[in-house]
Coordinates of C-alpha atoms in Angstrom, one line a residue:
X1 CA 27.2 -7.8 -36.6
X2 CA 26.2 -9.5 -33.5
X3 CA 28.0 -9.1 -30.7
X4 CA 28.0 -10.4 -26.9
X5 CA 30.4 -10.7 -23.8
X6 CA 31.3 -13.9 -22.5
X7 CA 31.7 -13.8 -18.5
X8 CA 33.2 -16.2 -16.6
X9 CA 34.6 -15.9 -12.3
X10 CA 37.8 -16.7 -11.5
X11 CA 36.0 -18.2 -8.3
X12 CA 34.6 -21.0 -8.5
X13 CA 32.5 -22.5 -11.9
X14 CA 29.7 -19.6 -12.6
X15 CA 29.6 -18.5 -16.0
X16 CA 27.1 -16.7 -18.4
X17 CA 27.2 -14.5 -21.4
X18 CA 25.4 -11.0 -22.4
X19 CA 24.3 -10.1 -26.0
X20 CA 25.5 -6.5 -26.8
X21 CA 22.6 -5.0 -28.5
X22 CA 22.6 -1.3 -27.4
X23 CA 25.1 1.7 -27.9
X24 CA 25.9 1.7 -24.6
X25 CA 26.5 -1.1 -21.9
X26 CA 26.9 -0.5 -18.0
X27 CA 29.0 -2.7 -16.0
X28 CA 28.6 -2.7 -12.1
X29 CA 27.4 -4.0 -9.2
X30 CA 23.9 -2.1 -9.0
X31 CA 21.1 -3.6 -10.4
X32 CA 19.2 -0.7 -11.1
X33 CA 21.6 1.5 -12.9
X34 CA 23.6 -1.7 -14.9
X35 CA 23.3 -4.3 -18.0
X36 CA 25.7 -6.3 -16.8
X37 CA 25.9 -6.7 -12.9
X38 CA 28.5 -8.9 -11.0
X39 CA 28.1 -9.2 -7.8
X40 CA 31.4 -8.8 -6.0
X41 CA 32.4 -5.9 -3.2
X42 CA 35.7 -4.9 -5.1
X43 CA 32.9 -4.0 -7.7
X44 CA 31.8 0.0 -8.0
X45 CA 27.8 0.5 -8.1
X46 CA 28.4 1.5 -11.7
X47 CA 32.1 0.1 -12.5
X48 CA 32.6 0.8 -16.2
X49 CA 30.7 1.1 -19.7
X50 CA 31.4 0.0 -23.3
X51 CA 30.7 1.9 -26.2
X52 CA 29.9 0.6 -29.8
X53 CA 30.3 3.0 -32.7
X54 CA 29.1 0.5 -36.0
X55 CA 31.7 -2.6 -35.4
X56 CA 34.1 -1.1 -33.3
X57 CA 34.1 -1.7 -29.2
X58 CA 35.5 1.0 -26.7
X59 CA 36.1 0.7 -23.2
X60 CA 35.7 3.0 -20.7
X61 CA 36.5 3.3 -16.3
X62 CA 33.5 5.1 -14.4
X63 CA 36.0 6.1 -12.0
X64 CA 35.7 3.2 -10.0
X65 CA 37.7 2.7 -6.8
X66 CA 39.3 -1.1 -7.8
X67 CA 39.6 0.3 -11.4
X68 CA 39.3 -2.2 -14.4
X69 CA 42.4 -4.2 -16.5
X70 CA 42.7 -4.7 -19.9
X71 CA 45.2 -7.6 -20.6
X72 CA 46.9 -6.8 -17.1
X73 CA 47.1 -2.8 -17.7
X74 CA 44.9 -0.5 -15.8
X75 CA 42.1 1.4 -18.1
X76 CA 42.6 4.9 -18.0
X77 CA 40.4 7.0 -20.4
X78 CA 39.0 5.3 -23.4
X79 CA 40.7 2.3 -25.5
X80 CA 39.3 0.4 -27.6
X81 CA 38.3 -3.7 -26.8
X82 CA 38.6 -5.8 -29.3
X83 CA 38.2 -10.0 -29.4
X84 CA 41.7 -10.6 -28.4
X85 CA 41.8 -8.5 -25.5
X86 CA 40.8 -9.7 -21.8
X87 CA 39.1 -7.6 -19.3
X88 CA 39.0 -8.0 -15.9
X89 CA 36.9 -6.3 -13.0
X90 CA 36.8 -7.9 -9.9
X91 CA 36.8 -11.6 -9.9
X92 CA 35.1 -11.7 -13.4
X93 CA 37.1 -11.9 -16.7
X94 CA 35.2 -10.5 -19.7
X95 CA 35.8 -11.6 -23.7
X96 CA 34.2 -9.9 -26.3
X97 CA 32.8 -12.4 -29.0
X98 CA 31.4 -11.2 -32.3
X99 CA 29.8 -13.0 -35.4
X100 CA 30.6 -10.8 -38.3
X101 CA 28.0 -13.1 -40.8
X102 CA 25.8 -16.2 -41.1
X103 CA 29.0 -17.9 -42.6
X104 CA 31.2 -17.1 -39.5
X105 CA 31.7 -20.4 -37.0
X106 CA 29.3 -21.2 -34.5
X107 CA 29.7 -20.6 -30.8
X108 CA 30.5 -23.1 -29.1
X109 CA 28.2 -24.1 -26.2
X110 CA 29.5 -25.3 -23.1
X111 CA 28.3 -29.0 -22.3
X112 CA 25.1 -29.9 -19.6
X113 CA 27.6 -30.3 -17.1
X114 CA 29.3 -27.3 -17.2
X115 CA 26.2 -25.0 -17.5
X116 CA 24.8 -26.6 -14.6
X117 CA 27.0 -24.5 -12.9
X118 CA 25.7 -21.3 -14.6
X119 CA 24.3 -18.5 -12.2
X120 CA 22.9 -15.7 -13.6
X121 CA 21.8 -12.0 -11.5
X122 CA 19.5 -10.0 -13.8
X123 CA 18.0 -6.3 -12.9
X124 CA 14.4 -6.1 -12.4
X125 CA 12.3 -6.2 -16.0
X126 CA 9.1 -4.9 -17.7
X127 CA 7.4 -6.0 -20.5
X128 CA 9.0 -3.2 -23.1
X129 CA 12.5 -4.6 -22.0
X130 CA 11.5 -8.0 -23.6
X131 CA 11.1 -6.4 -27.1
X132 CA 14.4 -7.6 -29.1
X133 CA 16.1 -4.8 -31.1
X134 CA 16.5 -4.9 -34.8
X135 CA 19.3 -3.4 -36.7
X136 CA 17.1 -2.0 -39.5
X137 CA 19.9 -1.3 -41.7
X138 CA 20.6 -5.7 -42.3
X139 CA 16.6 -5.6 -43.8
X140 CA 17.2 -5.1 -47.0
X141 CA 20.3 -7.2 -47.3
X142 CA 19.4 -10.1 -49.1
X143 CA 22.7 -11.7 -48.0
X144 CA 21.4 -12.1 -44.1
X145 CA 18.4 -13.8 -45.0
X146 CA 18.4 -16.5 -42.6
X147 CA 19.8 -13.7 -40.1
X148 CA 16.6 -12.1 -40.5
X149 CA 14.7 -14.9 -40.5
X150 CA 16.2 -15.8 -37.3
X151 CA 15.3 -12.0 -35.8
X152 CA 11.7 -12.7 -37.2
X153 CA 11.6 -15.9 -35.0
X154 CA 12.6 -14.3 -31.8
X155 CA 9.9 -11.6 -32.8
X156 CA 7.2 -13.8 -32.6
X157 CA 8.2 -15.2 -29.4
X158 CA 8.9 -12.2 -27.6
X159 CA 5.5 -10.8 -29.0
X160 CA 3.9 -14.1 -27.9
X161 CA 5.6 -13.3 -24.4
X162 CA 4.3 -9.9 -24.3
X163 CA 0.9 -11.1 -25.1
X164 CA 1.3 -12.9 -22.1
X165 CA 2.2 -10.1 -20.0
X166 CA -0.7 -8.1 -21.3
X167 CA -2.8 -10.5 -20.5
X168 CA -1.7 -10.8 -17.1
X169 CA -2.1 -7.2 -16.8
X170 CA -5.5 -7.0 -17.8
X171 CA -6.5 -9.8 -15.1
X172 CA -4.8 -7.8 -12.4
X173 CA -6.5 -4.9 -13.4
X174 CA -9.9 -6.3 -11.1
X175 CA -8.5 -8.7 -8.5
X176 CA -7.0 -7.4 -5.0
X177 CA -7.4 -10.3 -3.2
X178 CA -4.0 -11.5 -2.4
X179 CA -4.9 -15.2 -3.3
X180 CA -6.6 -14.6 -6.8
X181 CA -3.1 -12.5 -7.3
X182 CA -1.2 -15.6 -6.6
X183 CA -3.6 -17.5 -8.2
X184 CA -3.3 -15.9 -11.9
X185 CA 0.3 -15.6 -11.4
X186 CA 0.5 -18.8 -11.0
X187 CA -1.5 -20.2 -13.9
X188 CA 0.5 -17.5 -15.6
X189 CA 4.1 -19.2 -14.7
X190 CA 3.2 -22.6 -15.6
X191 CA 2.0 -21.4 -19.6
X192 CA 5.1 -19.9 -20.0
X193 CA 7.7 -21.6 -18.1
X194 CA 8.7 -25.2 -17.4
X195 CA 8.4 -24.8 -13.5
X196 CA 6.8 -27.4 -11.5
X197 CA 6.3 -25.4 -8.5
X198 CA 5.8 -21.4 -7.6
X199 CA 6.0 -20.2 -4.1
X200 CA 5.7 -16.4 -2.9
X201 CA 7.5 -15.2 0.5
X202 CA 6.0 -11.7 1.5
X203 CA 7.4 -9.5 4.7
X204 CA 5.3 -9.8 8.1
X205 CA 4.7 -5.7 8.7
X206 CA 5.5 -6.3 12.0
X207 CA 8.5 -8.7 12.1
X208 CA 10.2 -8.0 8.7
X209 CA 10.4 -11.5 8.7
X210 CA 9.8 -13.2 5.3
X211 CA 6.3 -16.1 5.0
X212 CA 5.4 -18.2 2.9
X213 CA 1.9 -16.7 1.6
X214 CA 1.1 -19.4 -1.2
X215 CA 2.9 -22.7 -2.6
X216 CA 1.7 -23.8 -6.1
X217 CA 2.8 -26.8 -7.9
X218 CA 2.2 -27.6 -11.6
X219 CA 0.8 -31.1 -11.1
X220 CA -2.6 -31.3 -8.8
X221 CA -1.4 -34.3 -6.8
X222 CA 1.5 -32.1 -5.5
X223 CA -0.9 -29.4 -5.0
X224 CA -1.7 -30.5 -1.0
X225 CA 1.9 -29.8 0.3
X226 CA 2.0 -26.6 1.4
X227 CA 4.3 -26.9 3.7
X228 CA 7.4 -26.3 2.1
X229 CA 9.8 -22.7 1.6
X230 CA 12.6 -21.4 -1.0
X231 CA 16.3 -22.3 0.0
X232 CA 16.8 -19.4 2.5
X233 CA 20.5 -18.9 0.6
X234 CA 19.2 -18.1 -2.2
X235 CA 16.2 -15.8 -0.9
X236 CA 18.7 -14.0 1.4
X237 CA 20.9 -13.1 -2.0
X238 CA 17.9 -11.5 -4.3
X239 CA 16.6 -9.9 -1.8
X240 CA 19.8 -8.4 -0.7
X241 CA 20.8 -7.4 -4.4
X242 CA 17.0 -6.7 -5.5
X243 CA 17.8 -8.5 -8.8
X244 CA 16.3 -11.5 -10.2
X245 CA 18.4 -14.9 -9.9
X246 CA 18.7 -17.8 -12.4
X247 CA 20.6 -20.7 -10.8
X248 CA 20.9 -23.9 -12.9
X249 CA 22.7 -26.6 -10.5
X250 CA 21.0 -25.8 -7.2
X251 CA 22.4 -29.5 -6.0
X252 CA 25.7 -27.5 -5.7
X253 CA 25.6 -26.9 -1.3
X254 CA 27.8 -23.1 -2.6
X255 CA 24.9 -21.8 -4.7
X256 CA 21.7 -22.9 -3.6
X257 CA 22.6 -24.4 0.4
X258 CA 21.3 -27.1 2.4
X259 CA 17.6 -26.6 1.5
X260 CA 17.6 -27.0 -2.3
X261 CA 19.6 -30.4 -1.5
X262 CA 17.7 -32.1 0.7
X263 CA 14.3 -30.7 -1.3
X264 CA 16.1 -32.0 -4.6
X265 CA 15.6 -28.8 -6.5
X266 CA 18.1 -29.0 -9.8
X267 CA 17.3 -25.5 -11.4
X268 CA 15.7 -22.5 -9.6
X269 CA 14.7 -19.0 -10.7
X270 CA 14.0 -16.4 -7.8
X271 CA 12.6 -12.4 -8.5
X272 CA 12.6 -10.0 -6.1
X273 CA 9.0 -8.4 -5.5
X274 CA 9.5 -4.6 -5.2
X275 CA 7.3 -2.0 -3.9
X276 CA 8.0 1.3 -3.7
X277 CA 11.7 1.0 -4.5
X278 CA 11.7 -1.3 -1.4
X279 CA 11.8 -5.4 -1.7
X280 CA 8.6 -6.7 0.1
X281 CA 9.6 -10.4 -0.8
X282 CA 10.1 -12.8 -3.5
X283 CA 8.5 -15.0 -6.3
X284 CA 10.6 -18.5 -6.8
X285 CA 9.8 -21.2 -9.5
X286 CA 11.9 -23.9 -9.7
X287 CA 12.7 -27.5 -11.1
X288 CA 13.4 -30.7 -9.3
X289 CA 15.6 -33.7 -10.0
X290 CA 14.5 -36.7 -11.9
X291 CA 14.6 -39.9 -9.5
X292 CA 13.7 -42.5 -11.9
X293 CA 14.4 -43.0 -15.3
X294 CA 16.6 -41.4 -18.1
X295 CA 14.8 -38.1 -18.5
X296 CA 17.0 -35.0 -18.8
X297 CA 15.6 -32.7 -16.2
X298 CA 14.4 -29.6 -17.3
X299 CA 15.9 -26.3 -16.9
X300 CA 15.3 -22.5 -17.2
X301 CA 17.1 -20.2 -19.5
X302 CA 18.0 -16.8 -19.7
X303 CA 14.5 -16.1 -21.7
X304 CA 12.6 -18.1 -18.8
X305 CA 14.4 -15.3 -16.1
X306 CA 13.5 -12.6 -18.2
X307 CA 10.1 -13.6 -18.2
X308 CA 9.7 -14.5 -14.7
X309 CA 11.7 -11.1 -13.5
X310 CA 8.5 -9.2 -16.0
X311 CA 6.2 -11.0 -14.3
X312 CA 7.2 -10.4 -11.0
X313 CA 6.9 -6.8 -12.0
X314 CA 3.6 -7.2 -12.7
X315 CA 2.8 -9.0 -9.7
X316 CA 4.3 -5.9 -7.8
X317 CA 2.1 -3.4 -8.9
X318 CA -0.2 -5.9 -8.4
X319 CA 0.4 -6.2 -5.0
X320 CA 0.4 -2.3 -4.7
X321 CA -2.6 -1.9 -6.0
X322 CA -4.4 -4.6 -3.8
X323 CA -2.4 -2.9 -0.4
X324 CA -3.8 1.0 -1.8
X325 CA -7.5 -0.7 -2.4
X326 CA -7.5 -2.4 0.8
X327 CA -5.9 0.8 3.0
X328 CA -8.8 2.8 1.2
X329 CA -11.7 0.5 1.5
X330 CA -10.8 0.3 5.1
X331 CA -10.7 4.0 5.1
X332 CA -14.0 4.8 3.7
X333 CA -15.4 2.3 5.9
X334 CA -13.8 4.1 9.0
X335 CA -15.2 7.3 8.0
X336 CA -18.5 6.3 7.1
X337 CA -18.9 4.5 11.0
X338 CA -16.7 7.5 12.5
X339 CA -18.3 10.5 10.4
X340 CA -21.5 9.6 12.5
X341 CA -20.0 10.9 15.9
X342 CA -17.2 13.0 14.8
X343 CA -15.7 16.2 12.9
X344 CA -13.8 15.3 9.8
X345 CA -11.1 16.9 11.9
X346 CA -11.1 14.2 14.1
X347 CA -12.2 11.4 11.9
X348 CA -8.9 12.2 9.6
X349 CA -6.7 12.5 12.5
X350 CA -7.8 8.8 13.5
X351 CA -6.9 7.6 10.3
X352 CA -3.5 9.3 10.2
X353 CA -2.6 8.3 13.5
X354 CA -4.6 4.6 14.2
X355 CA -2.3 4.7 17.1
X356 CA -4.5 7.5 19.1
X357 CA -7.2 4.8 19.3
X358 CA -6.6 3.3 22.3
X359 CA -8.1 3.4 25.6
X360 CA -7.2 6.8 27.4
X361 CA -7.7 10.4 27.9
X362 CA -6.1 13.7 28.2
X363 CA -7.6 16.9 30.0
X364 CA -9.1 19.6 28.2
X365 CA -10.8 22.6 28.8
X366 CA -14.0 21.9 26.3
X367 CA -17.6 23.0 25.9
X368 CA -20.7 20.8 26.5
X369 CA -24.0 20.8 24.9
X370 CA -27.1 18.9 26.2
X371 CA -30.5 19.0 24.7
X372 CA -33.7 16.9 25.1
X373 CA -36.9 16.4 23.3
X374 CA -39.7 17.7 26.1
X375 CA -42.9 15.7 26.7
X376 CA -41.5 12.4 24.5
X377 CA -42.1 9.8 27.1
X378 CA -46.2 10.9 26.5
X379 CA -45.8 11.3 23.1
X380 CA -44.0 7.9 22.0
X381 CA -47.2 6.5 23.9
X382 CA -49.4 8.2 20.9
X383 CA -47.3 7.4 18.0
X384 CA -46.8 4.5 16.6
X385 CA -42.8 2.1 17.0
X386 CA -42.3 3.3 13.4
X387 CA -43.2 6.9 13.8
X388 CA -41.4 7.1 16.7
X389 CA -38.2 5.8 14.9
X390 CA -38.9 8.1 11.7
X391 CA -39.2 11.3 14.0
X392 CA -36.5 11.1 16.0
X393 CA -34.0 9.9 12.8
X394 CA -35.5 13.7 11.2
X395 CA -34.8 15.3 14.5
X396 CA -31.1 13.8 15.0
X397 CA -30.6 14.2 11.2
X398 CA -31.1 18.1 11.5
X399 CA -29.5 18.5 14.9
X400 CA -26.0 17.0 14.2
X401 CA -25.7 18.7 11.2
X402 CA -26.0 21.7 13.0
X403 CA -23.6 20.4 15.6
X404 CA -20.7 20.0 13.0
X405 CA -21.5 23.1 10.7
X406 CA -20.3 24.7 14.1
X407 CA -17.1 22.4 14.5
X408 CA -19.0 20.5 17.4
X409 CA -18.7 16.8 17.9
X410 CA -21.5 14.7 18.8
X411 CA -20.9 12.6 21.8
X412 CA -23.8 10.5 21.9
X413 CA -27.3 9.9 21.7
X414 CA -29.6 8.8 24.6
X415 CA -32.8 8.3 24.2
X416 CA -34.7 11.2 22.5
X417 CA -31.6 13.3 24.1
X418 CA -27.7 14.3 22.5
X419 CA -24.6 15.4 24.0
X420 CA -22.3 17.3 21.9
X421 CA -18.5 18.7 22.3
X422 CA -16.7 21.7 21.3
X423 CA -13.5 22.5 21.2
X424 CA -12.0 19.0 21.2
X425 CA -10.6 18.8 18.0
X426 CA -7.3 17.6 17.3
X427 CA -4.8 20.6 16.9
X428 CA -6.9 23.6 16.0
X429 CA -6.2 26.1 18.4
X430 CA -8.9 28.7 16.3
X431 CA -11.6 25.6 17.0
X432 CA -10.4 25.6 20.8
X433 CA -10.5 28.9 21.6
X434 CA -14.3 29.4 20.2
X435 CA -15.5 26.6 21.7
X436 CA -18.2 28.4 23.7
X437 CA -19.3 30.8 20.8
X438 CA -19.7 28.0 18.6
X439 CA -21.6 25.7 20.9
X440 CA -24.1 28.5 21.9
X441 CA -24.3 29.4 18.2
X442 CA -25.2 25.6 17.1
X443 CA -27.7 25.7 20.1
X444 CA -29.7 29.2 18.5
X445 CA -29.5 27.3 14.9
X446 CA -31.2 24.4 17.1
X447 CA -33.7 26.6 18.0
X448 CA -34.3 28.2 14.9
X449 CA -34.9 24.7 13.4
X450 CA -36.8 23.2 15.4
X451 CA -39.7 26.1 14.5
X452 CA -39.4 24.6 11.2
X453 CA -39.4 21.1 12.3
X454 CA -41.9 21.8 14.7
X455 CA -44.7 22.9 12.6
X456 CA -43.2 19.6 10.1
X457 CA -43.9 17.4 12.7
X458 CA -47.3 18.7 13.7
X459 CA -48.3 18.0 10.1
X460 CA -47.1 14.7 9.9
X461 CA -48.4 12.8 13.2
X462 CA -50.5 15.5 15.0
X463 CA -47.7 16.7 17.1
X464 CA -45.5 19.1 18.4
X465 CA -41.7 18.7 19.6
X466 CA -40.1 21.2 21.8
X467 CA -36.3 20.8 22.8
X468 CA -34.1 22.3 25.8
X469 CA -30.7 23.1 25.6
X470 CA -28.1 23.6 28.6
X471 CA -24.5 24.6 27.9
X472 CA -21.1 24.4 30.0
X473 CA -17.8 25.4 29.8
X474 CA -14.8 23.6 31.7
X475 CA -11.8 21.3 31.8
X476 CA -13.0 17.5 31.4
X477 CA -11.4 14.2 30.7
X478 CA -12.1 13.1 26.6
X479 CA -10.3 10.1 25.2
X480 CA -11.5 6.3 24.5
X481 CA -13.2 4.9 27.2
X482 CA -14.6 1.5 27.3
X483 CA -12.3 -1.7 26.9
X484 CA -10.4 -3.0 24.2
X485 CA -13.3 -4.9 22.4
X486 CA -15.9 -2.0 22.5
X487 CA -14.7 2.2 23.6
X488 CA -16.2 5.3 22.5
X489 CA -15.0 8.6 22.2
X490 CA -16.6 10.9 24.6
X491 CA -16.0 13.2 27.3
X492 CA -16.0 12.9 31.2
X493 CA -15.9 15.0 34.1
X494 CA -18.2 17.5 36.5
X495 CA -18.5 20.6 33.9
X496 CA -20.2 17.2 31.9
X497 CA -23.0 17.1 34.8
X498 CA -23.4 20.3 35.2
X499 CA -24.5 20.8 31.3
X500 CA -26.8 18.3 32.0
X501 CA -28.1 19.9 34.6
X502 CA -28.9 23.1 33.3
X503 CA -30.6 21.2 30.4
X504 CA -33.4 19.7 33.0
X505 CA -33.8 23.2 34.1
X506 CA -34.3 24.8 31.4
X507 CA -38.6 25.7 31.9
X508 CA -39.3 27.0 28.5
X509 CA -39.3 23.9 27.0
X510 CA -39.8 25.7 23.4
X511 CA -37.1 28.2 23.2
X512 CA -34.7 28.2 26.5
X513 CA -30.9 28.1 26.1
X514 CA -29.4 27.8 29.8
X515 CA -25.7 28.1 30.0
X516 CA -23.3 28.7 32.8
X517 CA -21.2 31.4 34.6
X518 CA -18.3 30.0 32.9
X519 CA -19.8 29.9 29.4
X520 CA -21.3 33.3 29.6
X521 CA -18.1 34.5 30.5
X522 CA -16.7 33.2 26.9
X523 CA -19.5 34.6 24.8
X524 CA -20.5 38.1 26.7
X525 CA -19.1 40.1 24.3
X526 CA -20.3 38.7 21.5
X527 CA -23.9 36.8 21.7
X528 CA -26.9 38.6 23.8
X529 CA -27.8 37.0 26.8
X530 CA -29.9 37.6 30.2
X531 CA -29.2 36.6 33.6
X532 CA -31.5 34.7 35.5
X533 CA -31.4 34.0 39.7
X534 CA -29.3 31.3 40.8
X535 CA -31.0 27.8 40.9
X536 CA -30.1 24.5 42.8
X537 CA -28.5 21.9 41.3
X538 CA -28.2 18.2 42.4
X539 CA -25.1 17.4 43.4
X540 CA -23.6 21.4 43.9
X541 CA -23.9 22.7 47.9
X542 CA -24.5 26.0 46.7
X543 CA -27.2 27.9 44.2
X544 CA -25.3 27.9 40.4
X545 CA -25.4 31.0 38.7
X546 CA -27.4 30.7 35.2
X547 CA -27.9 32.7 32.4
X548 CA -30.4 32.3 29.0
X549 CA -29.5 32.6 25.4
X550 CA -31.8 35.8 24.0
X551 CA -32.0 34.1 20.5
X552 CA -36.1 34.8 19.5
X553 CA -35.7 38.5 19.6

């Protein structure tokens, strides 16, 4: 026995009518948790449910704060609902129809005019809710023939509908652009559905305001007026209730407002696009009135919303999917020019916080690294532009792995020289506090494979490279510096020309580590070292206290 609920408001002229076809059906105002959702504030999320055991309907209250009436008495348990009875939550009245067999009188169906009133709110859909159930048990009845041949019917066109979807699916499955989305949504709409025009309205992520992001139209000639939005009433109410709309006189100024009147727009279908439980915008398809001739104008149906509410589905995890590729395209490609210069430490704390990159610095008390090649200025005048360039790519290559195997940062190269930080990174206190046994320890591994490299290079163009290194400890500026079109991250301050100049003073251009009072003074304990006298620096009034790194022995 079929069986459905006809639903009418005792405000104003909408109407529409549910077809009961599972053991259970939820009444409320919730989209997400109800079958059946009116949309009215003296309505409970989830208001009330019906039961069906075989032919027999009961009625049930979800202990909802307006309560709901069964011919005028307040439902209290369960009671059964039969045909004769009338329900009543809200401003809706509920009948229960049923058709017992083929032979039973048809329903009646309201006339044009009055469904042109018709608005119906469905919960968002995927594809497996468009597959029509089947009461097994009537198979084998040879009395319900044409009842079956009737089920086979709306088999094949829900199948052909899920084909649809599928097909749809499989297209988004390689496209992330956001117009060849709209694009095979579109071509998608118009196969399936009499709509002569599509449009998509997606949230600014800064203003929370709702755009227009693409206008498609069914004829080509139409296709050059982009310049056109949804009626904002009816945007406004699928977005607020995150369920899809079906509206079939649009031309009435209480349903569809101002907009859809002056635009001519006779019947409308709008789907909310959801994202992560959240409503990012809205797909709307709709039809426009006939201005010449006797045509009857064409309208959607309740298949035609289910449809449209599936593919807007789809076309949200679409949308997902093209927002994750995109964040992690843009993400690789940050690390890959980021991981040149910088710790992963650093490099994932930039793309967790994009914020941070701005122009600014904070104080820190940081280690410094400097080393040069000795002799290159000569030597680039023996090699050739290419050797030159394949050396020194060898040289860096080795060197700044070294660097961040030892949580150092490399500041930047200049020239045939590097400058490197430690103890910079972004909230590892372990990292800050061995800043300067790290940095000295990076500078020994330097050392150490350079011999290797050395004896490389000598092999390959007939020369030697020596490096110096010279180290200091203390409190410097590091932050973005630059302007707003080009800034780099590097460090600042007079512990930063100091380094530097315990670098150019470091005589043993094949072995020397030079570091400072200050960095010695971090590393005593725990790395050999050997004092040297005091030398002059330029730009310090007095001699600088100096120490070596004893590495070779």
């Amino acid at each position: 026995m079929k069986a459905k609920l006809q639903i009418s408001s005792t405000v104003g002229s909408e109407s529409f009518e549910y077809e009961i076809v599972k053991p259970e059906t939820k009444i409320g105002r919730s989209p997400q948790s109800n079958d059946v959702v009116l949309i009215d504030v003296q309505i409970s999320r989830e208001h009330s449910i019906i039961h069906r055991r075989g032919d027999s309907f009961f009625l049930a209250d979800l202990q909802s704060a307006n309560g709901c009436f069964v011919n005028g008495d307040r439902v209290s348990g369960e009671q059964v609902f039969t045909e004769s009875d009338t329900l009543q939550i809200g401003k809706y009245l509920l009948k229960l129809q049923c058709e017992k067999d083929k032979d039973a009188p048809p329903v009646a169906k309201p006339a044009p005019s009055a469904a042109s009133h018709t608005v119906l709110l469905r919960a968002p859909v995927n594809a497996s809710m468009l597959i029509p159930k089947m009461d097994s048990g009537r198979i084998s009845d040879d009395s319900n023939a044409d009842l079956l041949k009737k089920e086979l019917e709306e088999l094949r066109k829900k199948a052909e509908v899920l084909t649809y979807i599928y097909e749809l699916g499989n297209m988004f499955n390689s496209v992330f652009a956001l117009e060849d989305i709209f694009e095979k949504m579109s071509e998608m709409l118009f196969r399936v559905t009499p709509a002569e025009r599509c449009i998509v309205q997606l949230k600014d992520n800064i203003t929370g305001e709702l755009t227009v992001k693409a206008v498609k139209f069914r004829s080509q000639k139409d296709n050059q007026d982009k310049h056109i939005t949804p009626p904002r009433a009816i945007v406004q109410q699928v977005m607020q209730e995150q369920a899809a709309l079906l509206l079939l006189d649009a031309q009435d100024a209480n349903k569809g407002g101002a907009t859809a009147i002056i635009q001519g727009v006779q019947s409308v279908i709008c789907a909310p696009l959801i994202v992560g439980g959240q409503p990012i915008g809205v797909l709307y398809v709709d039809n426009r009135k006939k201005t010449t001739g006797f045509e009857i104008p064409k309208v959607f149906g309740s298949e035609d919303l289910d449809l449209l509410s599936a593919i807007a589905s789809q076309t949200s995890m679409a949308l997902d999917n093209s927002n994750a590729h995109n964040r992690l395209m843009k993400e690789a490609l940050a690390r890959e020019a980021y991981g040149r210069f910088l710790p992963d430490s650093i490099v994932s704390k930039i793309l967790e916080s994009p914020e941070s990159l701005k122009l600014g610095g904070t104080n820190v008390e940081a280690t410094i690294l400097f080393a040069d090649v000795r002799g290159f200025t000569p030597l680039s005048e023996k090699l050739k532009p290419e050797e030159i360039v394949e050396l020194l790519n060898e040289y860096f290559t080795n060197m700044t792995d070294i660097i961040f195997s030892h949580q150092g940062m490399l500041d930047k190269y200049m020239g045939d020289g590097l400058m490197a930080l430690f103890g910079v990174a972004y909230g590892d206190q372990e990292v800050k506090e061995n800043a300067a046994v790290n940095a000295a320890r990076a500078a020994i591994d330097m050392q150490s494979r350079m011999v290797d490299l050395r004896k490389k290079f000598y092999e390959q163009f007939g020369h030697e490279i020596n490096i110096g290194i010279g180290i200091n400890t203390g409190v410097i500026t590091v932050g973005f510096i630059g302007s707003n079109r080009r800034m780099e991250y590097t460090g600042i301050g007079d512990p930063v020309n100091l380094a530097a100049r315990l670098e150019s003073n470091s005589k043993n251009s094949t072995t020397q580590i030079l570091i400072s009072a200050a960095t010695y003074e971090k590393i005593k304990d725990k790395i050999p070292t050997r004092r040297l006298a005091p030398i002059e620096v330029k730009g310090k009034s007095e001699p600088q206290e100096v120490y070596e790194v004893v590495w070779a022995e």
